[in-house]
mmCIF file of C-alpha atoms in Angstrom:
data_model
loop_
_atom_site.group_PDB
_atom_site.id
_atom_site.type_symbol
_atom_site.label_atom_id
_atom_site.label_comp_id
_atom_site.label_asym_id
_atom_site.label_seq_id
_atom_site.Cartn_x
_atom_site.Cartn_y
_atom_site.Cartn_z
ATOM 1 C CA UNK R 1 18.233 33.301 37.022
ATOM 2 C CA UNK R 2 20.706 30.427 36.682
ATOM 3 C CA UNK R 3 18.173 28.083 38.287
ATOM 4 C CA UNK R 4 15.660 28.886 35.530
ATOM 5 C CA UNK R 5 18.219 28.022 32.862
ATOM 6 C CA UNK R 6 19.100 24.718 34.512
ATOM 7 C CA UNK R 7 15.424 23.849 34.850
ATOM 8 C CA UNK R 8 14.799 24.527 31.162
ATOM 9 C CA UNK R 9 17.772 22.403 30.103
ATOM 10 C CA UNK R 10 16.807 19.458 32.300
ATOM 11 C CA UNK R 11 13.890 18.747 29.955
ATOM 12 C CA UNK R 12 16.358 18.044 27.133
ATOM 13 C CA UNK R 13 17.695 14.874 28.780
ATOM 14 C CA UNK R 14 14.890 12.764 27.273
ATOM 15 C CA UNK R 15 15.787 13.686 23.679
ATOM 16 C CA UNK R 16 16.175 10.821 21.232
ATOM 17 C CA UNK R 17 19.762 9.824 20.539
ATOM 18 C CA UNK R 18 20.682 9.653 16.875
ATOM 19 C CA UNK R 19 23.319 7.192 15.701
ATOM 20 C CA UNK R 20 25.534 7.557 12.652
ATOM 21 C CA UNK R 21 23.778 4.692 10.864
ATOM 22 C CA UNK R 22 23.804 5.122 7.101
ATOM 23 C CA UNK R 23 21.063 4.589 4.577
ATOM 24 C CA UNK R 24 21.426 2.613 1.378
ATOM 25 C CA UNK R 25 20.019 4.423 -1.627
ATOM 26 C CA UNK R 26 18.198 2.149 -4.034
ATOM 27 C CA UNK R 27 15.307 -0.187 -4.754
ATOM 28 C CA UNK R 28 14.237 -3.323 -2.903
ATOM 29 C CA UNK R 29 12.580 -6.265 -4.634
ATOM 30 C CA UNK R 30 10.335 -8.838 -2.954
ATOM 31 C CA UNK R 31 9.137 -11.954 -4.796
ATOM 32 C CA UNK R 32 6.407 -13.977 -3.094
ATOM 33 C CA UNK R 33 5.923 -17.739 -3.126
ATOM 34 C CA UNK R 34 5.298 -19.804 -5.166
ATOM 35 C CA UNK R 35 6.879 -17.740 -7.967
ATOM 36 C CA UNK R 36 10.037 -17.240 -5.882
ATOM 37 C CA UNK R 37 10.913 -20.923 -6.349
ATOM 38 C CA UNK R 38 11.303 -20.329 -10.097
ATOM 39 C CA UNK R 39 13.422 -17.144 -9.800
ATOM 40 C CA UNK R 40 17.201 -17.253 -9.446
ATOM 41 C CA UNK R 41 18.342 -13.905 -10.877
ATOM 42 C CA UNK R 42 17.113 -10.316 -11.045
ATOM 43 C CA UNK R 43 17.903 -7.555 -13.530
ATOM 44 C CA UNK R 44 16.783 -4.042 -12.583
ATOM 45 C CA UNK R 45 17.286 -0.827 -14.541
ATOM 46 C CA UNK R 46 16.107 2.538 -13.184
ATOM 47 C CA UNK R 47 15.732 5.532 -15.512
ATOM 48 C CA UNK R 48 15.095 9.240 -14.868
ATOM 49 C CA UNK R 49 16.016 12.536 -16.544
ATOM 50 C CA UNK R 50 17.200 10.810 -19.704
ATOM 51 C CA UNK R 51 19.736 8.457 -18.070
ATOM 52 C CA UNK R 52 19.534 4.897 -16.760
ATOM 53 C CA UNK R 53 21.371 2.960 -14.069
ATOM 54 C CA UNK R 54 21.471 -0.806 -13.661
ATOM 55 C CA UNK R 55 21.384 -2.248 -10.152
ATOM 56 C CA UNK R 56 22.612 -5.643 -9.044
ATOM 57 C CA UNK R 57 19.921 -7.261 -6.887
ATOM 58 C CA UNK R 58 20.854 -10.527 -5.181
ATOM 59 C CA UNK R 59 17.813 -12.380 -3.922
ATOM 60 C CA UNK R 60 17.853 -14.129 -0.546
ATOM 61 C CA UNK R 61 15.200 -16.142 1.315
ATOM 62 C CA UNK R 62 12.612 -13.855 2.892
ATOM 63 C CA UNK R 63 11.435 -14.219 6.462
ATOM 64 C CA UNK R 64 8.485 -12.957 8.397
ATOM 65 C CA UNK R 65 7.540 -12.677 12.066
ATOM 66 C CA UNK R 66 5.883 -15.913 13.179
ATOM 67 C CA UNK R 67 5.382 -15.116 16.870
ATOM 68 C CA UNK R 68 6.073 -12.134 19.079
ATOM 69 C CA UNK R 69 6.148 -12.116 22.866
ATOM 70 C CA UNK R 70 6.641 -9.219 25.246
ATOM 71 C CA UNK R 71 7.520 -9.063 28.915
ATOM 72 C CA UNK R 72 7.413 -5.544 30.265
ATOM 73 C CA UNK R 73 9.268 -3.335 27.784
ATOM 74 C CA UNK R 74 11.307 -6.197 26.262
ATOM 75 C CA UNK R 75 9.915 -7.990 23.227
ATOM 76 C CA UNK R 76 11.215 -10.885 21.157
ATOM 77 C CA UNK R 77 10.114 -12.176 17.781
ATOM 78 C CA UNK R 78 10.574 -15.504 16.066
ATOM 79 C CA UNK R 79 11.213 -15.300 12.349
ATOM 80 C CA UNK R 80 10.366 -18.064 9.929
ATOM 81 C CA UNK R 81 10.859 -18.397 6.170
ATOM 82 C CA UNK R 82 7.959 -17.191 4.013
ATOM 83 C CA UNK R 83 8.922 -19.114 0.890
ATOM 84 C CA UNK R 84 9.583 -15.805 -0.849
ATOM 85 C CA UNK R 85 12.794 -14.036 -1.783
ATOM 86 C CA UNK R 86 13.987 -10.477 -1.282
ATOM 87 C CA UNK R 87 16.914 -8.270 -2.214
ATOM 88 C CA UNK R 88 18.121 -4.689 -2.554
ATOM 89 C CA UNK R 89 19.865 -2.940 -5.428
ATOM 90 C CA UNK R 90 21.975 0.165 -4.847
ATOM 91 C CA UNK R 91 21.065 2.957 -7.286
ATOM 92 C CA UNK R 92 23.395 5.943 -6.909
ATOM 93 C CA UNK R 93 21.748 9.335 -7.351
ATOM 94 C CA UNK R 94 18.202 7.965 -7.068
ATOM 95 C CA UNK R 95 15.885 10.992 -6.883
ATOM 96 C CA UNK R 96 12.776 11.533 -4.782
ATOM 97 C CA UNK R 97 10.790 11.780 -8.017
ATOM 98 C CA UNK R 98 9.117 9.286 -10.381
ATOM 99 C CA UNK R 99 11.551 6.709 -11.766
ATOM 100 C CA UNK R 100 10.835 4.247 -14.591
ATOM 101 C CA UNK R 101 11.998 0.766 -13.598
ATOM 102 C CA UNK R 102 12.512 -2.206 -15.882
ATOM 103 C CA UNK R 103 12.419 -5.441 -13.869
ATOM 104 C CA UNK R 104 13.373 -8.814 -15.276
ATOM 105 C CA UNK R 105 13.265 -11.986 -13.169
ATOM 106 C CA UNK R 106 15.069 -15.008 -14.593
ATOM 107 C CA UNK R 107 14.980 -18.716 -13.870
ATOM 108 C CA UNK R 108 17.823 -21.198 -13.349
ATOM 109 C CA UNK R 109 18.365 -21.643 -17.096
ATOM 110 C CA UNK R 110 18.351 -17.903 -17.809
ATOM 111 C CA UNK R 111 14.791 -17.904 -19.123
ATOM 112 C CA UNK R 112 12.692 -14.828 -18.389
ATOM 113 C CA UNK R 113 10.044 -15.633 -15.768
ATOM 114 C CA UNK R 114 8.667 -12.088 -15.310
ATOM 115 C CA UNK R 115 9.419 -8.926 -17.276
ATOM 116 C CA UNK R 116 7.653 -5.677 -16.412
ATOM 117 C CA UNK R 117 8.106 -1.932 -16.533
ATOM 118 C CA UNK R 118 6.614 0.299 -13.865
ATOM 119 C CA UNK R 119 7.051 3.720 -12.318
ATOM 120 C CA UNK R 120 7.955 4.093 -8.655
ATOM 121 C CA UNK R 121 8.551 7.227 -6.594
ATOM 122 C CA UNK R 122 11.401 6.819 -4.084
ATOM 123 C CA UNK R 123 10.962 8.415 -0.681
ATOM 124 C CA UNK R 124 13.465 9.486 1.939
ATOM 125 C CA UNK R 125 14.140 6.952 4.682
ATOM 126 C CA UNK R 126 14.603 7.588 8.384
ATOM 127 C CA UNK R 127 16.899 4.874 9.804
ATOM 128 C CA UNK R 128 16.902 6.425 13.304
ATOM 129 C CA UNK R 129 13.321 7.694 13.267
ATOM 130 C CA UNK R 130 11.800 10.947 12.010
ATOM 131 C CA UNK R 131 13.511 13.110 14.646
ATOM 132 C CA UNK R 132 17.041 12.230 13.494
ATOM 133 C CA UNK R 133 17.075 13.485 9.932
ATOM 134 C CA UNK R 134 16.293 11.947 6.589
ATOM 135 C CA UNK R 135 18.503 9.414 4.847
ATOM 136 C CA UNK R 136 18.695 8.697 1.155
ATOM 137 C CA UNK R 137 15.700 7.786 -1.001
ATOM 138 C CA UNK R 138 14.458 4.238 -1.393
ATOM 139 C CA UNK R 139 11.682 2.511 -3.339
ATOM 140 C CA UNK R 140 10.258 -0.994 -3.213
ATOM 141 C CA UNK R 141 8.874 -3.371 -5.817
ATOM 142 C CA UNK R 142 6.658 -6.334 -4.923
ATOM 143 C CA UNK R 143 6.036 -9.328 -7.162
ATOM 144 C CA UNK R 144 3.108 -11.518 -6.157
ATOM 145 C CA UNK R 145 3.238 -15.292 -6.268
ATOM 146 C CA UNK R 146 1.322 -15.139 -9.567
ATOM 147 C CA UNK R 147 3.705 -12.613 -11.169
ATOM 148 C CA UNK R 148 1.819 -9.338 -10.655
ATOM 149 C CA UNK R 149 4.383 -6.515 -10.255
ATOM 150 C CA UNK R 150 3.533 -3.456 -8.183
ATOM 151 C CA UNK R 151 5.017 -0.556 -6.272
ATOM 152 C CA UNK R 152 5.794 -2.202 -2.945
ATOM 153 C CA UNK R 153 6.184 1.055 -1.023
#
């Protein structure tokens, strides 16, 4: 009988290990080139259930995978700048429900470059994969190089 129990447990050795990595709760913003060159500041306000929260979103140069090579099970990727910018704003209490977002992108002199309102629906994230439990909700906003704002999720 003990042999049967040991045999059954031996199949558990291949289970995925889950780390204690956390998940930021909030909204990411991506601004594509060439518009990104004109944007130096972002203002983002998220509203739901009659209250609003403002998030600080610092934009940084965006990168994308230029080349990927694999040898056996090991892969490497070279990243190169895309000409765009990206950032993330923490929004405490963000629900997994529709949220109205006011996005304002400003230029070097404080002038408004893009101002839009849209609705996004944050979804739970899985930083360790779907078998390790769900983290906090996140949403994404994409701004095209011509200024079109959309749900980037």
